[in-house]
Short mmCIF file of C-alpha atoms and ligand atoms in Angstrom, two decimals:
data_model
loop_
_atom_site.label_atom_id
_atom_site.label_comp_id
_atom_site.label_asym_id
_atom_site.label_seq_id
_atom_site.Cartn_x
_atom_site.Cartn_y
_atom_site.Cartn_z
CA UNK A 12 165.35 51.77 -10.74
CA UNK A 13 166.23 49.50 -7.79
CA UNK A 14 163.77 49.53 -4.92
CA UNK A 15 165.35 50.79 -1.73
CA UNK A 16 164.93 48.58 1.32
CA UNK A 17 164.23 50.22 4.65
CA UNK A 18 165.47 48.43 7.75
CA UNK A 19 163.25 49.29 10.70
CA UNK A 20 163.01 48.39 14.38
CA UNK A 21 159.30 48.37 15.12
CA UNK A 22 157.03 47.91 18.11
CA UNK A 23 155.67 44.36 18.01
CA UNK A 24 154.44 44.32 21.63
CA UNK A 25 154.22 46.81 24.50
CA UNK A 26 157.12 45.97 26.83
CA UNK A 27 156.68 44.91 30.43
CA UNK A 28 159.87 46.20 32.02
CA UNK A 29 162.92 46.84 29.86
CA UNK A 30 162.11 46.41 26.14
CA UNK A 31 163.44 43.20 24.56
CA UNK A 32 164.19 42.19 20.98
CA UNK A 33 160.84 40.37 20.98
CA UNK A 34 159.08 43.67 21.76
CA UNK A 35 161.21 45.56 19.21
CA UNK A 36 162.33 43.28 16.35
CA UNK A 37 163.84 44.27 13.00
CA UNK A 38 162.26 43.99 9.56
CA UNK A 39 163.20 45.03 6.03
CA UNK A 40 160.43 46.73 4.06
CA UNK A 41 160.39 48.29 0.58
CA UNK A 42 160.62 52.06 0.48
CA UNK A 43 157.94 53.68 -1.68
CA UNK A 44 158.54 56.85 -3.71
CA UNK A 45 157.65 60.07 -1.85
CA UNK A 46 154.16 61.41 -2.46
CA UNK A 47 153.66 65.06 -3.46
CA UNK A 48 155.03 67.28 -0.69
CA UNK A 49 157.13 64.49 0.86
CA UNK A 50 160.83 63.77 1.01
CA UNK A 51 162.83 60.69 1.95
CA UNK A 52 165.73 61.12 4.38
CA UNK A 53 168.55 58.64 4.62
CA UNK A 54 169.06 58.85 8.36
CA UNK A 55 172.48 59.86 9.69
CA UNK A 56 171.67 60.23 13.40
CA UNK A 57 168.84 58.81 15.51
CA UNK A 58 168.20 60.35 18.92
CA UNK A 59 167.74 58.00 21.87
CA UNK A 60 165.64 59.56 24.62
CA UNK A 61 164.10 58.10 27.79
CA UNK A 62 160.69 59.41 26.67
CA UNK A 63 160.62 56.78 23.90
CA UNK A 64 160.10 54.15 26.61
CA UNK A 65 156.92 55.98 27.64
CA UNK A 66 155.67 56.08 24.04
CA UNK A 67 156.13 52.28 23.84
CA UNK A 68 153.47 51.92 26.54
CA UNK A 69 149.84 52.97 26.34
CA UNK A 70 149.53 55.04 29.50
CA UNK A 71 148.11 58.54 28.96
CA UNK A 72 150.98 60.73 27.77
CA UNK A 73 151.62 64.06 26.07
CA UNK A 74 151.65 62.43 22.63
CA UNK A 75 150.01 59.31 21.22
CA UNK A 76 151.59 55.95 22.01
CA UNK A 77 153.56 54.31 19.21
CA UNK A 78 151.06 52.07 17.41
CA UNK A 79 151.80 48.36 17.43
CA UNK A 80 153.46 47.60 14.09
CA UNK A 81 154.95 51.09 13.64
CA UNK A 82 158.67 51.84 13.65
CA UNK A 83 159.77 53.07 17.09
CA UNK A 84 159.46 56.86 17.06
CA UNK A 85 162.54 59.10 17.40
CA UNK A 86 163.92 62.42 16.29
CA UNK A 87 166.27 61.88 13.36
CA UNK A 88 168.71 63.86 11.25
CA UNK A 89 169.08 62.68 7.68
CA UNK A 90 170.13 63.57 4.16
CA UNK A 91 167.46 63.96 1.48
CA UNK A 92 167.79 61.11 -1.03
CA UNK A 93 164.47 61.61 -2.83
CA UNK A 94 162.32 64.73 -2.91
CA UNK A 95 158.83 65.39 -4.18
CA UNK A 96 158.83 68.93 -2.78
CA UNK A 97 160.19 72.16 -4.24
CA UNK A 98 161.48 73.06 -0.76
CA UNK A 99 164.13 70.32 -0.47
CA UNK A 100 166.72 69.08 -2.93
CA UNK A 101 168.58 65.78 -2.91
CA UNK A 102 171.64 66.25 -0.67
CA UNK A 103 170.01 68.70 1.78
CA UNK A 104 170.20 67.79 5.46
CA UNK A 105 167.20 68.08 7.77
CA UNK A 106 165.84 67.07 11.17
CA UNK A 107 162.49 65.32 11.46
CA UNK A 108 160.34 63.20 13.66
CA UNK A 109 161.16 59.75 12.32
CA UNK A 110 161.90 56.34 13.62
CA UNK A 111 164.41 53.61 14.37
CA UNK A 112 164.91 53.10 10.64
CA UNK A 113 167.43 53.65 7.87
CA UNK A 114 165.11 55.95 5.89
CA UNK A 115 162.36 58.28 7.05
CA UNK A 116 159.62 59.54 4.75
CA UNK A 117 158.18 62.84 5.98
CA UNK A 118 156.24 65.86 4.75
CA UNK A 119 158.67 68.60 3.74
CA UNK A 120 156.61 71.06 5.83
CA UNK A 121 157.50 69.15 8.99
CA UNK A 122 161.29 69.20 8.44
CA UNK A 123 163.82 71.57 9.95
CA UNK A 124 166.60 72.30 7.49
CA UNK A 125 170.12 72.09 8.97
CA UNK A 126 173.32 73.64 7.63
CA UNK A 127 176.03 70.98 7.72
CA UNK A 128 178.69 73.63 7.03
CA UNK A 129 177.87 75.81 10.05
CA UNK A 130 180.83 74.49 12.03
CA UNK A 131 178.47 72.92 14.57
CA UNK A 132 178.37 69.09 14.50
CA UNK A 133 174.98 67.95 13.20
CA UNK A 134 174.38 65.72 16.23
CA UNK A 135 174.27 68.83 18.46
CA UNK A 136 170.84 69.57 17.03
CA UNK A 137 169.53 66.45 18.78
CA UNK A 138 171.21 67.43 22.07
CA UNK A 139 172.64 70.67 23.39
CA UNK A 140 171.03 72.76 20.59
CA UNK A 141 168.00 70.49 20.28
CA UNK A 142 165.29 68.97 22.43
CA UNK A 143 167.46 68.17 25.48
CA UNK A 144 169.17 71.58 25.58
CA UNK A 145 165.80 73.31 25.18
CA UNK A 146 164.32 71.16 27.95
CA UNK A 147 167.08 72.29 30.29
CA UNK A 148 166.75 75.92 29.23
CA UNK A 149 162.98 76.33 29.54
CA UNK A 150 162.54 73.86 32.40
CA UNK A 151 165.10 75.57 34.58
CA UNK A 152 164.44 79.22 33.70
CA UNK A 153 160.64 79.12 33.32
CA UNK A 154 159.63 76.38 35.76
CA UNK A 155 162.51 76.37 38.28
CA UNK A 156 162.92 80.18 38.15
CA UNK A 157 166.31 80.24 39.94
CA UNK A 158 167.60 83.44 41.54
CA UNK A 159 171.22 84.36 42.19
CA UNK A 160 172.43 82.98 45.50
CA UNK A 161 169.87 80.15 45.58
CA UNK A 162 170.74 76.45 45.68
CA UNK A 163 169.74 74.37 42.64
CA UNK A 164 169.75 70.57 42.95
CA UNK A 165 169.51 68.49 39.76
CA UNK A 166 169.27 64.70 39.33
CA UNK A 167 170.61 62.65 36.37
CA UNK A 168 172.98 65.60 36.46
CA UNK A 169 175.61 64.17 34.11
CA UNK A 170 173.03 63.37 31.43
CA UNK A 171 171.96 65.32 28.37
CA UNK A 172 169.39 67.48 30.16
CA UNK A 173 170.90 67.57 33.65
CA UNK A 174 174.39 68.67 32.59
CA UNK A 175 172.95 71.68 30.75
CA UNK A 176 170.59 72.54 33.64
CA UNK A 177 173.53 72.74 36.06
CA UNK A 178 175.63 74.94 33.79
CA UNK A 179 172.75 77.36 33.13
CA UNK A 180 172.05 77.51 36.87
CA UNK A 181 175.72 78.41 37.49
CA UNK A 182 175.36 81.24 34.94
CA UNK A 183 172.39 82.51 36.98
CA UNK A 184 174.68 82.82 40.02
CA UNK A 185 173.33 79.80 41.89
CA UNK A 186 175.04 77.20 44.03
CA UNK A 187 174.62 74.00 42.01
CA UNK A 188 174.58 70.44 43.28
CA UNK A 189 174.27 67.43 40.96
CA UNK A 190 173.20 63.87 41.68
CA UNK A 191 174.68 61.20 39.39
CA UNK A 192 175.41 57.47 39.35
CA UNK A 193 179.22 57.19 39.35
CA UNK A 194 182.34 58.82 40.78
CA UNK A 195 183.53 59.58 37.24
CA UNK A 196 180.33 61.42 36.41
CA UNK A 197 180.52 63.35 39.70
CA UNK A 198 184.15 64.32 39.04
CA UNK A 199 183.17 65.58 35.54
CA UNK A 200 180.38 67.70 37.04
CA UNK A 201 182.70 69.30 39.61
CA UNK A 202 185.93 69.56 37.65
CA UNK A 203 184.74 70.26 34.10
CA UNK A 204 181.30 71.82 34.45
CA UNK A 205 181.88 73.84 37.62
CA UNK A 206 179.20 72.27 39.82
CA UNK A 207 179.77 73.18 43.48
CA UNK A 208 179.14 69.64 44.69
CA UNK A 209 178.07 66.27 43.33
CA UNK A 210 176.50 63.25 45.03
CA UNK A 211 177.02 59.69 43.80
CA UNK A 212 173.61 58.24 44.66
CA UNK A 213 174.85 54.68 44.21
CA UNK A 214 177.44 55.00 47.00
CA UNK A 215 176.23 57.86 49.23
CA UNK A 216 173.99 55.77 51.49
CA UNK A 217 171.12 57.83 52.93
CA UNK A 218 169.95 60.16 50.12
CA UNK A 219 168.43 62.75 52.42
CA UNK A 220 171.56 63.00 54.59
CA UNK A 221 173.73 63.30 51.47
CA UNK A 222 171.56 66.10 50.04
CA UNK A 223 171.54 67.97 53.37
CA UNK A 224 175.35 67.70 53.57
CA UNK A 225 175.81 68.98 50.00
CA UNK A 226 173.15 71.71 50.37
CA UNK A 227 173.82 73.26 53.81
CA UNK A 228 171.43 76.15 53.05
CA UNK A 229 168.65 73.84 51.83
CA UNK A 230 167.31 73.45 48.27
CA UNK A 231 165.50 76.30 46.48
CA UNK A 232 165.07 74.61 43.09
CA UNK A 233 164.97 70.86 42.54
CA UNK A 234 165.14 69.90 38.85
CA UNK A 235 163.79 66.36 38.91
CA UNK A 236 164.88 63.98 36.16
CA UNK A 237 164.46 60.71 38.05
CA UNK A 238 161.51 60.65 40.51
CA UNK A 239 161.42 57.75 43.00
CA UNK A 240 163.44 57.73 46.22
CA UNK A 241 165.66 60.63 45.12
CA UNK A 242 162.59 62.86 44.67
CA UNK A 243 161.32 61.71 48.05
CA UNK A 244 164.62 62.71 49.68
CA UNK A 245 164.85 66.02 47.81
CA UNK A 246 161.34 67.01 48.94
CA UNK A 247 162.50 66.69 52.55
CA UNK A 248 165.28 69.26 51.96
CA UNK A 249 163.28 72.06 50.31
CA UNK A 250 163.33 75.66 51.53
CA UNK A 251 160.35 77.98 51.97
CA UNK A 252 158.92 78.89 48.52
CA UNK A 253 161.09 76.28 46.76
CA UNK A 254 160.22 75.18 43.22
CA UNK A 255 160.31 71.62 41.93
CA UNK A 256 160.54 71.37 38.13
CA UNK A 257 159.34 67.87 37.24
CA UNK A 258 161.09 67.04 33.96
CA UNK A 259 161.05 63.25 34.02
CA UNK A 260 160.88 60.20 36.27
CA UNK A 261 163.31 57.83 34.57
CA UNK A 262 163.54 55.57 37.64
CA UNK A 263 159.90 54.58 37.06
CA UNK A 264 159.78 54.10 33.26
CA UNK A 265 160.32 50.34 33.29
CA UNK A 266 158.27 49.65 36.42
CA UNK A 267 154.52 49.25 36.10
CA UNK A 268 152.74 50.87 39.08
CA UNK A 269 155.90 52.50 40.48
CA UNK A 270 155.01 54.27 43.74
CA UNK A 271 154.95 58.09 43.78
CA UNK A 272 156.10 60.40 46.57
CA UNK A 273 154.52 59.64 49.94
CA UNK A 274 151.83 61.86 51.42
CA UNK A 275 154.22 62.63 54.28
CA UNK A 276 156.72 64.16 51.85
CA UNK A 277 154.08 65.91 49.77
CA UNK A 278 153.05 67.72 52.97
CA UNK A 279 156.22 69.77 52.32
CA UNK A 280 154.22 71.53 49.61
CA UNK A 281 152.05 72.98 52.36
CA UNK A 282 154.65 73.31 55.11
CA UNK A 283 157.09 75.21 52.89
CA UNK A 284 154.71 76.79 50.36
CA UNK A 285 156.43 74.80 47.60
CA UNK A 286 155.47 74.89 43.94
CA UNK A 287 155.77 71.63 42.05
CA UNK A 288 155.23 71.84 38.30
CA UNK A 289 155.61 69.32 35.52
CA UNK A 290 156.36 70.43 31.98
CA UNK A 291 157.21 69.14 28.54
CA UNK A 292 159.58 71.03 26.28
CA UNK A 293 156.84 71.26 23.62
CA UNK A 294 155.03 73.69 25.94
CA UNK A 295 157.64 76.23 24.77
CA UNK A 296 157.63 75.40 21.04
CA UNK A 297 156.84 79.00 20.08
CA UNK A 298 160.01 80.11 21.88
CA UNK A 299 162.40 77.47 20.48
CA UNK A 300 164.24 80.01 18.25
CA UNK A 301 164.99 82.14 21.33
CA UNK A 302 166.22 79.09 23.26
CA UNK A 303 168.40 77.79 20.41
CA UNK A 304 169.93 81.26 19.89
CA UNK A 305 170.83 81.61 23.54
CA UNK A 306 172.19 78.06 23.85
CA UNK A 307 174.24 78.55 20.65
CA UNK A 308 175.69 81.81 21.98
CA UNK A 309 176.74 80.14 25.23
CA UNK A 310 178.17 77.19 23.29
CA UNK A 311 180.21 79.43 20.96
CA UNK A 312 181.44 81.47 23.93
CA UNK A 313 182.69 78.29 25.63
CA UNK A 314 180.24 78.76 28.52
CA UNK A 315 178.38 75.56 27.80
CA UNK A 316 180.03 72.15 27.57
CA UNK A 317 178.37 68.93 26.52
CA UNK A 318 179.13 65.26 26.15
CA UNK A 319 177.79 63.00 23.42
CA UNK A 320 177.73 59.23 23.40
CA UNK A 321 177.64 58.22 19.73
CA UNK A 322 177.20 54.55 18.82
CA UNK A 323 177.54 53.40 15.21
CA UNK A 324 175.06 51.07 13.54
CA UNK A 325 171.29 50.86 13.33
CA UNK A 326 171.43 47.22 14.40
CA UNK A 327 172.87 48.30 17.78
CA UNK A 328 169.91 50.54 18.52
CA UNK A 329 167.99 48.50 21.09
CA UNK A 330 170.96 47.58 23.35
CA UNK A 331 172.17 51.17 23.02
CA UNK A 332 168.75 52.51 24.08
CA UNK A 333 168.85 50.32 27.20
CA UNK A 334 172.02 52.10 28.35
CA UNK A 335 169.86 55.09 29.33
CA UNK A 336 168.39 52.93 32.08
CA UNK A 337 171.61 51.50 33.52
CA UNK A 338 173.42 54.83 33.44
CA UNK A 339 176.21 53.65 31.13
CA UNK A 340 175.55 56.47 28.63
CA UNK A 341 177.99 59.35 28.96
CA UNK A 342 175.91 62.33 27.86
CA UNK A 343 173.49 62.68 24.96
CA UNK A 344 172.96 59.24 23.43
CA UNK A 345 172.66 58.93 19.65
CA UNK A 346 173.01 56.20 17.06
CA UNK A 347 174.92 57.16 13.94
CA UNK A 348 174.44 55.41 10.61
CA UNK A 349 177.61 56.26 8.72
CA UNK A 350 177.12 57.25 5.06
N1 NAP B 401 159.86 67.07 30.12
C1 NAP B 401 160.48 67.05 28.93
O1 NAP B 401 160.10 67.70 27.97
C2 NAP B 401 161.71 66.19 28.79
C3 NAP B 401 162.51 66.27 27.65
C4 NAP B 401 163.69 65.50 27.58
C5 NAP B 401 164.00 64.65 28.64
N2 NAP B 401 163.16 64.57 29.71
C6 NAP B 401 163.49 63.72 30.85
O2 NAP B 401 164.73 64.14 31.37
C7 NAP B 401 165.38 63.04 32.01
C8 NAP B 401 166.80 62.92 31.48
O3 NAP B 401 166.74 62.63 30.09
P1 NAP B 401 168.06 62.69 29.19
O4 NAP B 401 167.63 62.58 27.78
O5 NAP B 401 168.87 63.84 29.61
O6 NAP B 401 168.80 61.34 29.57
P2 NAP B 401 170.24 61.20 30.25
O7 NAP B 401 170.19 61.92 31.55
O8 NAP B 401 171.30 61.56 29.29
O9 NAP B 401 170.31 59.64 30.50
C9 NAP B 401 169.51 59.04 31.47
C10 NAP B 401 170.27 58.98 32.81
O10 NAP B 401 169.32 58.75 33.85
C11 NAP B 401 169.99 58.14 34.94
N3 NAP B 401 169.15 57.07 35.47
C12 NAP B 401 168.69 55.99 34.81
N4 NAP B 401 167.97 55.21 35.63
C13 NAP B 401 168.00 55.82 36.86
C14 NAP B 401 167.45 55.50 38.13
N5 NAP B 401 166.71 54.40 38.31
N6 NAP B 401 167.68 56.35 39.16
C15 NAP B 401 168.43 57.45 38.99
N7 NAP B 401 168.98 57.82 37.81
C16 NAP B 401 168.76 57.00 36.76
C17 NAP B 401 171.32 57.58 34.41
O11 NAP B 401 172.37 58.38 34.91
P3 NAP B 401 173.13 57.97 36.29
O12 NAP B 401 174.42 57.34 35.90
O13 NAP B 401 173.31 59.28 36.95
O14 NAP B 401 172.23 57.01 37.02
C18 NAP B 401 171.22 57.80 32.90
O15 NAP B 401 172.47 58.09 32.32
C19 NAP B 401 164.49 61.83 31.75
O16 NAP B 401 163.65 61.62 32.87
C20 NAP B 401 163.67 62.25 30.56
O17 NAP B 401 162.44 61.55 30.47
C21 NAP B 401 162.03 65.32 29.80
#
């Protein structure tokens, strides 16, 4: 039997700034037969998420850093090509924690089986019906706790998480304002997703003035995907008893020692009795079936729209990943490895 070769992109060094091909080079390694209880997936889709940049560093985080020498960690969807488990047969499709690699070996117990004939594109399970959709669902409803008539402001609003946050907030009867990095993204938010207003932060000038103009009644929920100066400006516009759901700070991920919000702005927490709460989607892992069911219902009913940015080819993975940080991704970013 021929030995399969696994192409991997692995962490050779912890990046300073944007990761380079020296930090994340390629290698070809032999693929060993699965041990008892394991299966081998031939990856079809690899999810690219901003969080991966955090795992490349060694700052304290919610999961262990990627070890030097390991394949870069990602969620993957793949087809079983070898199985040493009674639970999976060759040809089955499953989602797993895997890596930037052609094949992922994983314990069968850690896989989520997917039905490729359900009528839902498989890649949705990495996005709108997967981690990013669930982040929007639980982060907004459980941490942001929006009420009808309130104003919800969301940053990185045209992205995988932000676009779903805004649509769920609309379904809760809120006024929804998005912040995004281009006129095209802002037009999509307003015209396709039903946002009430959208701010292009690259052209709006003074962030605080732009938020005040778009949110004449102030901000009751700020869903923060970016941190930095946009968070600073949003804090200045909060109403009494506002909630800030801290989902991510993408503007800081490639900057060592990025400054946080100033003490002057954090005083808003006292002045307006504001709650600021960080979360990770894994906090809600026991409720994922509920979240997926609700998101799937909205999707089937046409109440939830999503955009995917699918790039073919494992060898494009590093430059594709970097698009998350220049804003050139249009929705949920995935690499596809065609069969
Ligand atoms: N807490 C959790 O469990 C959890 C789970 C998933 C994701 N997240 C976080 O959610 C956020 C969004 O993730 P995503 O997967 O949905 O990615 P995404 O929004 O689809 O893509 C990232 C977007 O961030 C924006 N961005 C990049 N650099 C920026 C900067 N310096 N300032 C302002 N905006 C910037 C860009 O959009 P523009 O064109 O608008 O600049 C880019 O398209 C990230 O912070 C991520 O870490 C958290």
